[in-house]
mmCIF file of C-alpha atoms in Angstrom:
data_model
loop_
_atom_site.group_PDB
_atom_site.id
_atom_site.type_symbol
_atom_site.label_atom_id
_atom_site.label_comp_id
_atom_site.label_asym_id
_atom_site.label_seq_id
_atom_site.Cartn_x
_atom_site.Cartn_y
_atom_site.Cartn_z
ATOM 1 C CA UNK A 1 10.251 -2.015 -15.035
ATOM 2 C CA UNK A 2 11.420 0.915 -13.098
ATOM 3 C CA UNK A 3 14.166 1.066 -10.661
ATOM 4 C CA UNK A 4 13.582 -0.062 -7.619
ATOM 5 C CA UNK A 5 15.118 0.320 -4.345
ATOM 6 C CA UNK A 6 13.809 -0.349 -0.907
ATOM 7 C CA UNK A 7 12.826 0.055 2.577
ATOM 8 C CA UNK A 8 11.529 -2.242 5.056
ATOM 9 C CA UNK A 9 12.503 -0.031 7.815
ATOM 10 C CA UNK A 10 10.708 -0.591 10.970
ATOM 11 C CA UNK A 11 11.220 -4.222 10.775
ATOM 12 C CA UNK A 12 12.692 -3.772 14.123
ATOM 13 C CA UNK A 13 9.523 -3.418 16.074
ATOM 14 C CA UNK A 14 10.654 -0.631 18.217
ATOM 15 C CA UNK A 15 12.564 1.281 15.645
ATOM 16 C CA UNK A 16 11.832 4.913 15.255
ATOM 17 C CA UNK A 17 13.886 8.008 15.644
ATOM 18 C CA UNK A 18 17.519 7.166 15.723
ATOM 19 C CA UNK A 19 19.453 10.096 16.851
ATOM 20 C CA UNK A 20 22.690 11.196 18.231
ATOM 21 C CA UNK A 21 22.991 13.645 21.013
ATOM 22 C CA UNK A 22 26.450 14.546 19.813
ATOM 23 C CA UNK A 23 26.996 17.417 17.445
ATOM 24 C CA UNK A 24 27.233 16.113 13.901
ATOM 25 C CA UNK A 25 30.137 16.859 11.656
ATOM 26 C CA UNK A 26 27.851 18.878 9.428
ATOM 27 C CA UNK A 27 27.398 21.515 12.071
ATOM 28 C CA UNK A 28 30.466 23.698 11.929
ATOM 29 C CA UNK A 29 29.193 25.832 14.735
ATOM 30 C CA UNK A 30 29.029 22.846 17.039
ATOM 31 C CA UNK A 31 25.284 23.146 17.417
ATOM 32 C CA UNK A 32 23.769 19.865 18.602
ATOM 33 C CA UNK A 33 21.747 17.902 16.087
ATOM 34 C CA UNK A 34 18.121 17.365 17.036
ATOM 35 C CA UNK A 35 17.637 14.205 19.029
ATOM 36 C CA UNK A 36 14.344 13.299 17.430
ATOM 37 C CA UNK A 37 12.297 13.885 14.386
ATOM 38 C CA UNK A 38 9.450 15.011 16.594
ATOM 39 C CA UNK A 39 6.954 16.231 14.026
ATOM 40 C CA UNK A 40 4.878 14.047 11.768
ATOM 41 C CA UNK A 41 5.570 15.193 8.201
ATOM 42 C CA UNK A 42 2.383 16.914 7.034
ATOM 43 C CA UNK A 43 0.348 15.282 4.289
ATOM 44 C CA UNK A 44 2.168 11.941 4.423
ATOM 45 C CA UNK A 45 -1.076 9.975 4.034
ATOM 46 C CA UNK A 46 -1.453 11.499 0.566
ATOM 47 C CA UNK A 47 1.971 10.329 -0.583
ATOM 48 C CA UNK A 48 2.421 7.759 -3.291
ATOM 49 C CA UNK A 49 2.995 4.078 -2.742
ATOM 50 C CA UNK A 50 6.477 2.570 -2.729
ATOM 51 C CA UNK A 51 5.586 -0.940 -1.607
ATOM 52 C CA UNK A 52 3.758 -3.162 0.871
ATOM 53 C CA UNK A 53 4.905 -5.920 3.211
ATOM 54 C CA UNK A 54 3.868 -8.384 5.857
ATOM 55 C CA UNK A 55 6.030 -8.901 8.899
ATOM 56 C CA UNK A 56 5.451 -12.043 10.922
ATOM 57 C CA UNK A 57 6.661 -12.840 14.423
ATOM 58 C CA UNK A 58 6.354 -10.310 17.196
ATOM 59 C CA UNK A 59 5.455 -7.581 14.747
ATOM 60 C CA UNK A 60 2.686 -9.459 12.930
ATOM 61 C CA UNK A 61 1.640 -6.482 10.905
ATOM 62 C CA UNK A 62 0.643 -5.416 7.416
ATOM 63 C CA UNK A 63 2.429 -2.330 6.198
ATOM 64 C CA UNK A 64 2.499 0.213 3.441
ATOM 65 C CA UNK A 65 5.557 2.233 2.547
ATOM 66 C CA UNK A 66 4.845 5.648 1.036
ATOM 67 C CA UNK A 67 7.215 8.294 -0.245
ATOM 68 C CA UNK A 68 7.126 12.040 -0.734
ATOM 69 C CA UNK A 69 7.727 13.369 -4.260
ATOM 70 C CA UNK A 70 11.507 13.406 -3.804
ATOM 71 C CA UNK A 71 11.446 9.788 -2.661
ATOM 72 C CA UNK A 72 9.225 8.556 -5.485
ATOM 73 C CA UNK A 73 11.326 10.294 -8.125
ATOM 74 C CA UNK A 74 14.521 8.802 -6.698
ATOM 75 C CA UNK A 75 13.036 5.324 -6.513
ATOM 76 C CA UNK A 76 11.714 5.423 -10.057
ATOM 77 C CA UNK A 77 14.938 6.768 -11.474
ATOM 78 C CA UNK A 78 17.116 4.487 -9.387
ATOM 79 C CA UNK A 79 18.914 7.398 -7.759
ATOM 80 C CA UNK A 80 21.309 6.428 -4.981
ATOM 81 C CA UNK A 81 21.995 7.842 -2.504
ATOM 82 C CA UNK A 82 18.588 9.377 -1.968
ATOM 83 C CA UNK A 83 18.741 13.168 -2.164
ATOM 84 C CA UNK A 84 18.287 15.384 0.840
ATOM 85 C CA UNK A 85 14.602 16.065 1.292
ATOM 86 C CA UNK A 86 13.617 12.440 0.772
ATOM 87 C CA UNK A 87 11.065 11.254 3.303
ATOM 88 C CA UNK A 88 9.859 7.688 3.492
ATOM 89 C CA UNK A 89 6.792 6.833 5.556
ATOM 90 C CA UNK A 90 5.982 3.393 6.896
ATOM 91 C CA UNK A 91 2.432 2.768 8.089
ATOM 92 C CA UNK A 92 1.723 -0.481 9.941
ATOM 93 C CA UNK A 93 -1.517 -2.043 11.030
ATOM 94 C CA UNK A 94 -2.028 -5.222 12.981
ATOM 95 C CA UNK A 95 -2.509 -8.273 10.770
ATOM 96 C CA UNK A 96 -6.017 -9.604 11.230
ATOM 97 C CA UNK A 97 -8.258 -12.030 9.339
ATOM 98 C CA UNK A 98 -11.200 -10.438 7.586
ATOM 99 C CA UNK A 99 -14.218 -12.332 8.804
ATOM 100 C CA UNK A 100 -16.473 -10.550 6.370
ATOM 101 C CA UNK A 101 -14.303 -11.341 3.385
ATOM 102 C CA UNK A 102 -13.779 -14.937 4.424
ATOM 103 C CA UNK A 103 -17.508 -15.441 4.820
ATOM 104 C CA UNK A 104 -18.063 -14.337 1.236
ATOM 105 C CA UNK A 105 -15.245 -16.441 -0.156
ATOM 106 C CA UNK A 106 -16.167 -19.480 1.888
ATOM 107 C CA UNK A 107 -12.659 -20.016 3.216
ATOM 108 C CA UNK A 108 -10.147 -18.319 5.506
ATOM 109 C CA UNK A 109 -7.780 -16.530 3.191
ATOM 110 C CA UNK A 110 -8.097 -12.804 3.615
ATOM 111 C CA UNK A 111 -5.906 -10.733 5.953
ATOM 112 C CA UNK A 112 -6.434 -7.022 6.310
ATOM 113 C CA UNK A 113 -5.334 -4.072 8.450
ATOM 114 C CA UNK A 114 -6.584 -4.141 12.037
ATOM 115 C CA UNK A 115 -5.967 -1.684 14.881
ATOM 116 C CA UNK A 116 -2.689 0.228 14.740
ATOM 117 C CA UNK A 117 0.181 -1.157 16.837
ATOM 118 C CA UNK A 118 2.494 0.983 18.993
ATOM 119 C CA UNK A 119 4.823 1.283 15.966
ATOM 120 C CA UNK A 120 1.994 2.569 13.749
ATOM 121 C CA UNK A 121 3.899 5.341 11.966
ATOM 122 C CA UNK A 122 7.569 5.553 11.103
ATOM 123 C CA UNK A 123 9.546 7.960 8.987
ATOM 124 C CA UNK A 124 13.020 8.190 7.575
ATOM 125 C CA UNK A 125 14.058 11.734 6.739
ATOM 126 C CA UNK A 126 17.134 12.309 4.580
ATOM 127 C CA UNK A 127 19.357 15.184 5.599
ATOM 128 C CA UNK A 128 22.962 14.245 5.003
ATOM 129 C CA UNK A 129 24.311 16.967 7.277
ATOM 130 C CA UNK A 130 21.791 17.005 10.086
ATOM 131 C CA UNK A 131 21.765 13.229 10.421
ATOM 132 C CA UNK A 132 25.343 12.524 9.349
ATOM 133 C CA UNK A 133 25.894 10.344 12.412
ATOM 134 C CA UNK A 134 23.209 7.901 11.268
ATOM 135 C CA UNK A 135 23.969 7.569 7.585
ATOM 136 C CA UNK A 136 22.210 10.788 6.657
ATOM 137 C CA UNK A 137 18.830 9.589 7.847
ATOM 138 C CA UNK A 138 16.758 10.750 10.779
ATOM 139 C CA UNK A 139 14.362 8.171 12.164
ATOM 140 C CA UNK A 140 10.978 8.788 13.738
ATOM 141 C CA UNK A 141 8.157 6.785 15.207
ATOM 142 C CA UNK A 142 4.688 7.817 16.319
ATOM 143 C CA UNK A 143 1.779 5.919 17.792
ATOM 144 C CA UNK A 144 -1.835 6.291 16.669
ATOM 145 C CA UNK A 145 -2.246 9.366 18.852
ATOM 146 C CA UNK A 146 0.756 11.052 17.285
ATOM 147 C CA UNK A 147 2.952 10.540 20.326
ATOM 148 C CA UNK A 148 6.639 10.209 19.376
ATOM 149 C CA UNK A 149 8.589 7.218 20.629
ATOM 150 C CA UNK A 150 11.224 7.567 23.326
ATOM 151 C CA UNK A 151 14.815 7.909 22.317
ATOM 152 C CA UNK A 152 16.002 4.514 23.576
ATOM 153 C CA UNK A 153 14.093 2.280 21.148
ATOM 154 C CA UNK A 154 14.831 4.683 18.327
ATOM 155 C CA UNK A 155 18.508 4.095 18.757
ATOM 156 C CA UNK A 156 17.929 0.546 17.528
ATOM 157 C CA UNK A 157 17.015 1.716 14.006
ATOM 158 C CA UNK A 158 20.354 2.589 12.559
ATOM 159 C CA UNK A 159 22.320 -0.502 13.641
ATOM 160 C CA UNK A 160 19.862 -2.636 11.687
ATOM 161 C CA UNK A 161 19.661 -0.348 8.647
ATOM 162 C CA UNK A 162 23.451 -0.278 8.461
ATOM 163 C CA UNK A 163 23.342 -3.770 6.990
ATOM 164 C CA UNK A 164 21.754 -2.338 3.882
ATOM 165 C CA UNK A 165 24.244 0.451 3.306
ATOM 166 C CA UNK A 166 24.592 -0.452 -0.378
ATOM 167 C CA UNK A 167 21.068 0.825 -0.944
ATOM 168 C CA UNK A 168 21.554 3.920 1.182
ATOM 169 C CA UNK A 169 20.260 2.128 4.300
ATOM 170 C CA UNK A 170 16.815 1.571 2.809
ATOM 171 C CA UNK A 171 15.336 -1.917 2.914
ATOM 172 C CA UNK A 172 12.198 -1.422 0.859
ATOM 173 C CA UNK A 173 12.349 -1.915 -2.900
ATOM 174 C CA UNK A 174 9.892 -0.234 -5.218
ATOM 175 C CA UNK A 175 6.936 -2.454 -6.159
ATOM 176 C CA UNK A 176 6.036 -1.692 -9.781
ATOM 177 C CA UNK B 1 -10.885 7.734 12.437
ATOM 178 C CA UNK B 2 -12.198 8.374 9.033
ATOM 179 C CA UNK B 3 -14.800 6.506 7.262
ATOM 180 C CA UNK B 4 -13.921 3.675 5.776
ATOM 181 C CA UNK B 5 -15.317 1.477 3.236
ATOM 182 C CA UNK B 6 -13.821 -1.235 1.166
ATOM 183 C CA UNK B 7 -12.714 -3.400 -1.503
ATOM 184 C CA UNK B 8 -10.984 -6.559 -1.638
ATOM 185 C CA UNK B 9 -12.059 -7.105 -5.080
ATOM 186 C CA UNK B 10 -10.129 -9.594 -6.969
ATOM 187 C CA UNK B 11 -10.221 -11.956 -4.156
ATOM 188 C CA UNK B 12 -11.551 -14.240 -6.737
ATOM 189 C CA UNK B 13 -8.314 -14.950 -8.492
ATOM 190 C CA UNK B 14 -9.641 -14.650 -11.936
ATOM 191 C CA UNK B 15 -11.908 -11.723 -11.369
ATOM 192 C CA UNK B 16 -11.623 -8.799 -13.677
ATOM 193 C CA UNK B 17 -13.998 -7.087 -15.987
ATOM 194 C CA UNK B 18 -17.505 -8.124 -15.236
ATOM 195 C CA UNK B 19 -19.707 -7.124 -18.026
ATOM 196 C CA UNK B 20 -23.008 -7.738 -19.555
ATOM 197 C CA UNK B 21 -23.517 -8.056 -23.248
ATOM 198 C CA UNK B 22 -27.112 -7.023 -22.813
ATOM 199 C CA UNK B 23 -28.136 -3.402 -23.115
ATOM 200 C CA UNK B 24 -28.307 -1.837 -19.686
ATOM 201 C CA UNK B 25 -31.364 -0.100 -18.387
ATOM 202 C CA UNK B 26 -29.488 3.160 -18.419
ATOM 203 C CA UNK B 27 -29.287 3.173 -22.171
ATOM 204 C CA UNK B 28 -32.618 4.411 -23.428
ATOM 205 C CA UNK B 29 -31.553 3.993 -26.991
ATOM 206 C CA UNK B 30 -30.881 0.329 -26.480
ATOM 207 C CA UNK B 31 -27.203 0.754 -27.225
ATOM 208 C CA UNK B 32 -25.163 -2.140 -25.884
ATOM 209 C CA UNK B 33 -22.955 -1.451 -22.884
ATOM 210 C CA UNK B 34 -19.243 -2.042 -23.411
ATOM 211 C CA UNK B 35 -18.267 -5.572 -22.627
ATOM 212 C CA UNK B 36 -14.957 -4.695 -21.032
ATOM 213 C CA UNK B 37 -13.076 -1.911 -19.412
ATOM 214 C CA UNK B 38 -10.263 -2.402 -21.886
ATOM 215 C CA UNK B 39 -7.999 0.519 -21.062
ATOM 216 C CA UNK B 40 -5.787 0.839 -18.040
ATOM 217 C CA UNK B 41 -6.728 4.112 -16.321
ATOM 218 C CA UNK B 42 -3.800 6.472 -16.870
ATOM 219 C CA UNK B 43 -1.730 7.489 -13.868
ATOM 220 C CA UNK B 44 -3.177 4.898 -11.508
ATOM 221 C CA UNK B 45 0.245 4.153 -9.973
ATOM 222 C CA UNK B 46 0.308 7.715 -8.656
ATOM 223 C CA UNK B 47 -3.013 7.370 -6.873
ATOM 224 C CA UNK B 48 -3.303 7.484 -3.115
ATOM 225 C CA UNK B 49 -3.471 4.475 -0.858
ATOM 226 C CA UNK B 50 -6.772 3.058 0.357
ATOM 227 C CA UNK B 51 -5.477 -0.079 2.045
ATOM 228 C CA UNK B 52 -3.323 -3.193 1.822
ATOM 229 C CA UNK B 53 -4.070 -6.907 2.191
ATOM 230 C CA UNK B 54 -2.670 -10.386 2.055
ATOM 231 C CA UNK B 55 -4.631 -13.147 0.391
ATOM 232 C CA UNK B 56 -3.640 -16.704 1.184
ATOM 233 C CA UNK B 57 -4.622 -19.886 -0.641
ATOM 234 C CA UNK B 58 -4.437 -20.073 -4.413
ATOM 235 C CA UNK B 59 -3.938 -16.340 -4.676
ATOM 236 C CA UNK B 60 -1.078 -16.069 -2.191
ATOM 237 C CA UNK B 61 -0.432 -12.431 -2.932
ATOM 238 C CA UNK B 62 0.292 -9.104 -1.298
ATOM 239 C CA UNK B 63 -1.854 -6.278 -2.554
ATOM 240 C CA UNK B 64 -2.312 -2.557 -2.438
ATOM 241 C CA UNK B 65 -5.599 -0.838 -3.128
ATOM 242 C CA UNK B 66 -5.324 2.680 -4.527
ATOM 243 C CA UNK B 67 -8.013 5.185 -5.426
ATOM 244 C CA UNK B 68 -8.332 8.128 -7.759
ATOM 245 C CA UNK B 69 -9.230 11.497 -6.222
ATOM 246 C CA UNK B 70 -12.971 10.807 -6.392
ATOM 247 C CA UNK B 71 -12.467 7.482 -4.618
ATOM 248 C CA UNK B 72 -10.258 8.884 -1.858
ATOM 249 C CA UNK B 73 -12.653 11.744 -1.158
ATOM 250 C CA UNK B 74 -15.609 9.365 -0.947
ATOM 251 C CA UNK B 75 -13.750 6.989 1.351
ATOM 252 C CA UNK B 76 -12.604 9.728 3.695
ATOM 253 C CA UNK B 77 -16.017 11.333 3.854
ATOM 254 C CA UNK B 78 -17.854 8.029 4.127
ATOM 255 C CA UNK B 79 -19.876 8.711 0.977
ATOM 256 C CA UNK B 80 -22.028 5.798 -0.168
ATOM 257 C CA UNK B 81 -22.750 4.926 -2.868
ATOM 258 C CA UNK B 82 -19.492 5.968 -4.483
ATOM 259 C CA UNK B 83 -20.047 8.719 -7.053
ATOM 260 C CA UNK B 84 -19.715 8.159 -10.765
ATOM 261 C CA UNK B 85 -16.097 8.696 -11.719
ATOM 262 C CA UNK B 86 -14.755 6.654 -8.822
ATOM 263 C CA UNK B 87 -11.989 4.289 -9.859
ATOM 264 C CA UNK B 88 -10.399 1.811 -7.493
ATOM 265 C CA UNK B 89 -7.175 0.073 -8.456
ATOM 266 C CA UNK B 90 -5.954 -3.176 -6.976
ATOM 267 C CA UNK B 91 -2.308 -4.098 -7.512
ATOM 268 C CA UNK B 92 -1.193 -7.599 -6.536
ATOM 269 C CA UNK B 93 2.255 -9.132 -6.312
ATOM 270 C CA UNK B 94 3.172 -12.667 -5.449
ATOM 271 C CA UNK B 95 3.874 -13.156 -1.749
ATOM 272 C CA UNK B 96 7.523 -14.043 -1.274
ATOM 273 C CA UNK B 97 9.908 -14.141 1.682
ATOM 274 C CA UNK B 98 12.582 -11.476 1.642
ATOM 275 C CA UNK B 99 15.841 -13.344 1.999
ATOM 276 C CA UNK B 100 17.796 -10.133 2.332
ATOM 277 C CA UNK B 101 15.585 -8.782 5.086
ATOM 278 C CA UNK B 102 15.487 -12.076 6.941
ATOM 279 C CA UNK B 103 19.251 -12.313 6.852
ATOM 280 C CA UNK B 104 19.534 -8.940 8.571
ATOM 281 C CA UNK B 105 16.895 -9.723 11.164
ATOM 282 C CA UNK B 106 18.222 -13.182 11.846
ATOM 283 C CA UNK B 107 14.854 -14.852 11.453
ATOM 284 C CA UNK B 108 12.277 -15.580 8.751
ATOM 285 C CA UNK B 109 9.651 -12.917 9.209
ATOM 286 C CA UNK B 110 9.573 -10.606 6.246
ATOM 287 C CA UNK B 111 7.289 -11.072 3.233
ATOM 288 C CA UNK B 112 7.437 -8.693 0.317
ATOM 289 C CA UNK B 113 6.136 -8.290 -3.239
ATOM 290 C CA UNK B 114 7.528 -10.758 -5.759
ATOM 291 C CA UNK B 115 6.795 -11.154 -9.462
ATOM 292 C CA UNK B 116 3.331 -10.063 -10.581
ATOM 293 C CA UNK B 117 0.718 -12.812 -10.929
ATOM 294 C CA UNK B 118 -1.719 -13.109 -13.863
ATOM 295 C CA UNK B 119 -4.183 -10.994 -11.873
ATOM 296 C CA UNK B 120 -1.608 -8.218 -11.350
ATOM 297 C CA UNK B 121 -3.884 -5.233 -11.993
ATOM 298 C CA UNK B 122 -7.593 -4.860 -11.392
ATOM 299 C CA UNK B 123 -9.885 -1.877 -11.536
ATOM 300 C CA UNK B 124 -13.437 -1.077 -10.569
ATOM 301 C CA UNK B 125 -14.861 1.863 -12.462
ATOM 302 C CA UNK B 126 -18.071 3.473 -11.238
ATOM 303 C CA UNK B 127 -20.556 4.508 -13.895
ATOM 304 C CA UNK B 128 -24.056 3.907 -12.646
ATOM 305 C CA UNK B 129 -25.590 4.035 -16.105
ATOM 306 C CA UNK B 130 -22.979 2.310 -18.213
ATOM 307 C CA UNK B 131 -22.530 -0.538 -15.750
ATOM 308 C CA UNK B 132 -26.064 -0.629 -14.338
ATOM 309 C CA UNK B 133 -26.258 -4.395 -14.873
ATOM 310 C CA UNK B 134 -23.375 -4.983 -12.466
ATOM 311 C CA UNK B 135 -24.255 -2.652 -9.625
ATOM 312 C CA UNK B 136 -22.879 0.426 -11.362
ATOM 313 C CA UNK B 137 -19.331 -0.902 -11.500
ATOM 314 C CA UNK B 138 -17.279 -1.988 -14.464
ATOM 315 C CA UNK B 139 -14.560 -4.512 -13.699
ATOM 316 C CA UNK B 140 -11.202 -4.855 -15.382
ATOM 317 C CA UNK B 141 -8.116 -6.995 -15.104
ATOM 318 C CA UNK B 142 -4.732 -6.714 -16.774
ATOM 319 C CA UNK B 143 -1.586 -8.759 -16.584
ATOM 320 C CA UNK B 144 1.915 -7.332 -16.227
ATOM 321 C CA UNK B 145 2.093 -6.712 -19.961
ATOM 322 C CA UNK B 146 -1.131 -4.739 -19.947
ATOM 323 C CA UNK B 147 -3.127 -7.492 -21.604
ATOM 324 C CA UNK B 148 -6.793 -7.420 -20.531
ATOM 325 C CA UNK B 149 -8.377 -10.598 -19.196
ATOM 326 C CA UNK B 150 -10.909 -12.537 -21.207
ATOM 327 C CA UNK B 151 -14.567 -11.973 -20.585
ATOM 328 C CA UNK B 152 -15.335 -15.338 -18.990
ATOM 329 C CA UNK B 153 -13.302 -14.966 -15.795
ATOM 330 C CA UNK B 154 -14.403 -11.368 -15.490
ATOM 331 C CA UNK B 155 -17.985 -12.483 -15.196
ATOM 332 C CA UNK B 156 -17.093 -13.991 -11.857
ATOM 333 C CA UNK B 157 -16.442 -10.572 -10.251
ATOM 334 C CA UNK B 158 -19.919 -9.275 -9.725
ATOM 335 C CA UNK B 159 -21.486 -12.411 -8.194
ATOM 336 C CA UNK B 160 -18.910 -12.227 -5.412
ATOM 337 C CA UNK B 161 -19.093 -8.468 -4.936
ATOM 338 C CA UNK B 162 -22.883 -8.673 -4.681
ATOM 339 C CA UNK B 163 -22.459 -10.032 -1.154
ATOM 340 C CA UNK B 164 -21.162 -6.651 -0.082
ATOM 341 C CA UNK B 165 -23.966 -4.581 -1.578
ATOM 342 C CA UNK B 166 -24.378 -2.600 1.657
ATOM 343 C CA UNK B 167 -21.028 -0.941 0.994
ATOM 344 C CA UNK B 168 -21.749 -0.377 -2.679
ATOM 345 C CA UNK B 169 -20.131 -3.709 -3.628
ATOM 346 C CA UNK B 170 -16.728 -2.661 -2.337
ATOM 347 C CA UNK B 171 -14.878 -4.995 0.016
ATOM 348 C CA UNK B 172 -11.892 -2.861 0.952
ATOM 349 C CA UNK B 173 -12.150 -0.558 3.946
ATOM 350 C CA UNK B 174 -9.986 2.533 4.259
ATOM 351 C CA UNK B 175 -6.879 1.979 6.381
ATOM 352 C CA UNK B 176 -6.224 5.183 8.335
#
């Protein structure tokens, strides 16, 4: 089986773009780092699958974690830290029973994606210089209309991801 | 939102290759249809995501449903029936709590893929002539070692999928 690392980012419901308003050490000219990843990475819905998860509690969602080509290659080869250019996408949908499935199977057992929650789309973008203040990762969150999250909730991302520093701040492991 | 159809095939735990040993109507020469889809479609793990699901009960798995290019195009355009050449892949992993995630979040909430169950990999392959006896779909199941399932359990696929004939026998809807 291939190597295997992880994300489960966005387990903090309100996580999103973590950012620092201070200039990062990677900017010799003192230019301020961007506060947000404000653009949805194009084509993310065509990216390959890293893993899936179900979060209970206040989140109560079903999620898929996708990666761009750089991410998938790094996961499969067990490369740590992830190279610059890695982008990991986390899609979440509300966790709902499938009445139509359950009717066919004759018992309540099937849970499927429902309407998107406020934390529908999240991204982690690796740029070790630009996002040096947050472990080399920029964080982003968008709702179903593509609206980026405010800065305040996004600042909650990194403190949680810090716990998983040994895997370059990425919770999700690759599901073979 | 895009159109949206579905699979949740393999909700019958032992489902897999449904097949008929009788010649299908599409074979004018009376040649017998293949009993099984015996080969794992190459490259399926690189296919794009259709949706995710959690099945409770005896299955108790987390699953991802992927589609080849023909499948994804049909889903996104709402094409029914699915064209010949469509292949839908269903990957399932046992549903396990993530101790490492839960430790970080301070509460039990995170469920992730564990070891693959016996019904790890399933495929539906659309060939309206070859699989005419089972709604135009061939069914397949493989375990983690690539071993195809026996014929008997695979015969349970089609009877269940028949209930969803209006969507060309496919349970899973596209998750946007």
